[in-house]
XYZ file of C-alpha atoms in Angstrom:
141
model
C 192.083 147.424 30.956
C 189.780 145.176 32.968
C 186.062 145.020 32.524
C 184.000 146.489 35.343
C 182.248 143.912 37.510
C 178.527 143.629 36.835
C 176.478 145.312 39.514
C 174.750 142.851 41.830
C 171.058 143.474 42.324
C 170.173 143.136 46.009
C 166.550 142.252 45.265
C 165.649 138.874 43.824
C 164.409 138.585 40.281
C 160.626 138.501 40.497
C 158.339 137.293 37.764
C 156.125 140.030 36.367
C 153.295 137.629 35.679
C 151.833 134.446 37.057
C 150.611 131.584 34.918
C 147.025 130.460 35.490
C 144.970 127.683 33.972
C 141.324 128.063 32.985
C 138.784 125.650 31.598
C 136.533 126.869 28.790
C 133.645 125.258 27.001
C 134.224 124.191 23.405
C 131.899 126.859 22.010
C 133.674 129.679 23.913
C 137.049 128.317 22.828
C 135.867 128.072 19.222
C 134.663 131.674 19.272
C 138.026 132.801 20.676
C 139.850 130.902 17.942
C 137.578 132.473 15.323
C 138.392 135.996 16.573
C 142.102 135.152 16.552
C 141.816 133.710 13.038
C 139.996 136.837 11.842
C 142.808 139.022 13.200
C 140.991 140.701 16.094
C 143.588 139.292 18.525
C 147.080 137.933 17.979
C 146.392 134.782 20.014
C 144.129 133.305 22.696
C 146.177 134.851 25.507
C 145.817 138.307 23.973
C 142.012 137.996 23.950
C 141.875 136.629 27.511
C 144.190 139.358 28.881
C 142.109 142.015 27.121
C 138.879 140.589 28.520
C 140.317 140.484 32.043
C 141.623 144.064 31.811
C 138.214 145.236 30.563
C 136.486 143.565 33.515
C 139.010 144.998 35.980
C 138.452 148.431 34.432
C 134.706 148.024 34.846
C 135.180 147.280 38.548
C 138.118 149.654 39.197
C 136.225 151.855 41.654
C 135.154 148.869 43.768
C 138.755 147.612 43.821
C 140.017 151.066 44.824
C 137.491 151.381 47.659
C 138.170 147.867 48.932
C 141.943 148.383 48.904
C 141.494 151.543 50.993
C 138.971 149.949 53.368
C 141.125 146.883 53.987
C 144.383 148.884 54.178
C 145.980 146.697 51.511
C 149.327 147.523 49.930
C 148.656 147.779 46.196
C 151.450 146.474 43.992
C 154.586 144.717 45.122
C 155.885 144.583 48.706
C 159.303 143.049 49.395
C 160.565 142.153 52.870
C 164.329 141.764 53.181
C 166.167 140.139 56.055
C 167.250 143.623 57.209
C 163.613 144.798 57.166
C 162.525 141.913 59.370
C 165.520 142.283 61.685
C 164.571 145.953 62.200
C 160.968 144.937 62.957
C 162.246 142.375 65.454
C 164.603 144.891 67.107
C 161.661 147.294 67.511
C 159.630 144.527 69.179
C 156.967 144.705 66.482
C 155.159 142.128 64.349
C 153.879 142.448 60.806
C 150.408 141.904 59.473
C 151.185 141.689 55.760
C 148.208 142.625 53.565
C 148.937 142.929 49.855
C 146.967 143.079 46.623
C 149.588 142.158 44.039
C 152.707 140.393 45.216
C 154.442 140.004 48.557
C 157.938 138.578 48.623
C 160.130 137.527 51.504
C 163.859 137.429 50.780
C 165.432 134.010 50.361
C 167.921 134.660 53.182
C 165.149 135.131 55.781
C 165.326 132.290 58.289
C 162.278 130.417 59.547
C 163.010 131.708 63.047
C 163.089 135.356 61.898
C 159.903 134.952 59.857
C 158.045 133.350 62.778
C 159.255 136.037 65.177
C 158.216 138.968 62.993
C 155.272 137.949 60.787
C 151.955 137.669 62.601
C 149.782 137.116 59.531
C 149.853 137.193 55.741
C 146.926 138.009 53.460
C 147.839 138.237 49.778
C 145.484 138.606 46.839
C 147.881 137.707 44.045
C 151.157 135.918 44.722
C 153.402 135.242 47.701
C 157.048 134.472 47.007
C 159.157 133.019 49.792
C 161.347 129.988 50.319
C 159.498 126.715 50.678
C 160.609 126.332 54.312
C 159.408 129.833 55.250
C 156.067 129.259 53.504
C 155.675 125.950 55.315
C 156.525 127.495 58.685
C 154.055 130.351 58.135
C 151.299 128.162 56.651
C 149.030 128.644 59.664
C 149.398 132.410 59.397
C 148.659 132.683 55.675
C 145.037 133.564 54.976
């Protein structure tokens, strides 16, 4: 009996987080280390994530209103080659506006991207091939 073939996922694997770098003063860093040492947090990252989530929670209503006002897609928006080909066939162009992550499939050609994407505004992360990003650089705000 043969093993069934693993199912191929049509969407690319997308990171669920993005690494950032911050600079902190020695006193702030020492206080964070003290709280970690005393068991309030498991590590520095845990404290920083908690602090960020608390601040985002404090400003959640402002974020919600701004997302609605700017007509932003909240979360993750993926554009496949088929999506962009359909846009092109309809004679339309995209104005991509995302709070979260926008991704353009790796098989999207520069020509297709230029023909279908008018502008890109992403608060978060944009994933696309290096050549597509370079071609769209003037349209990314």
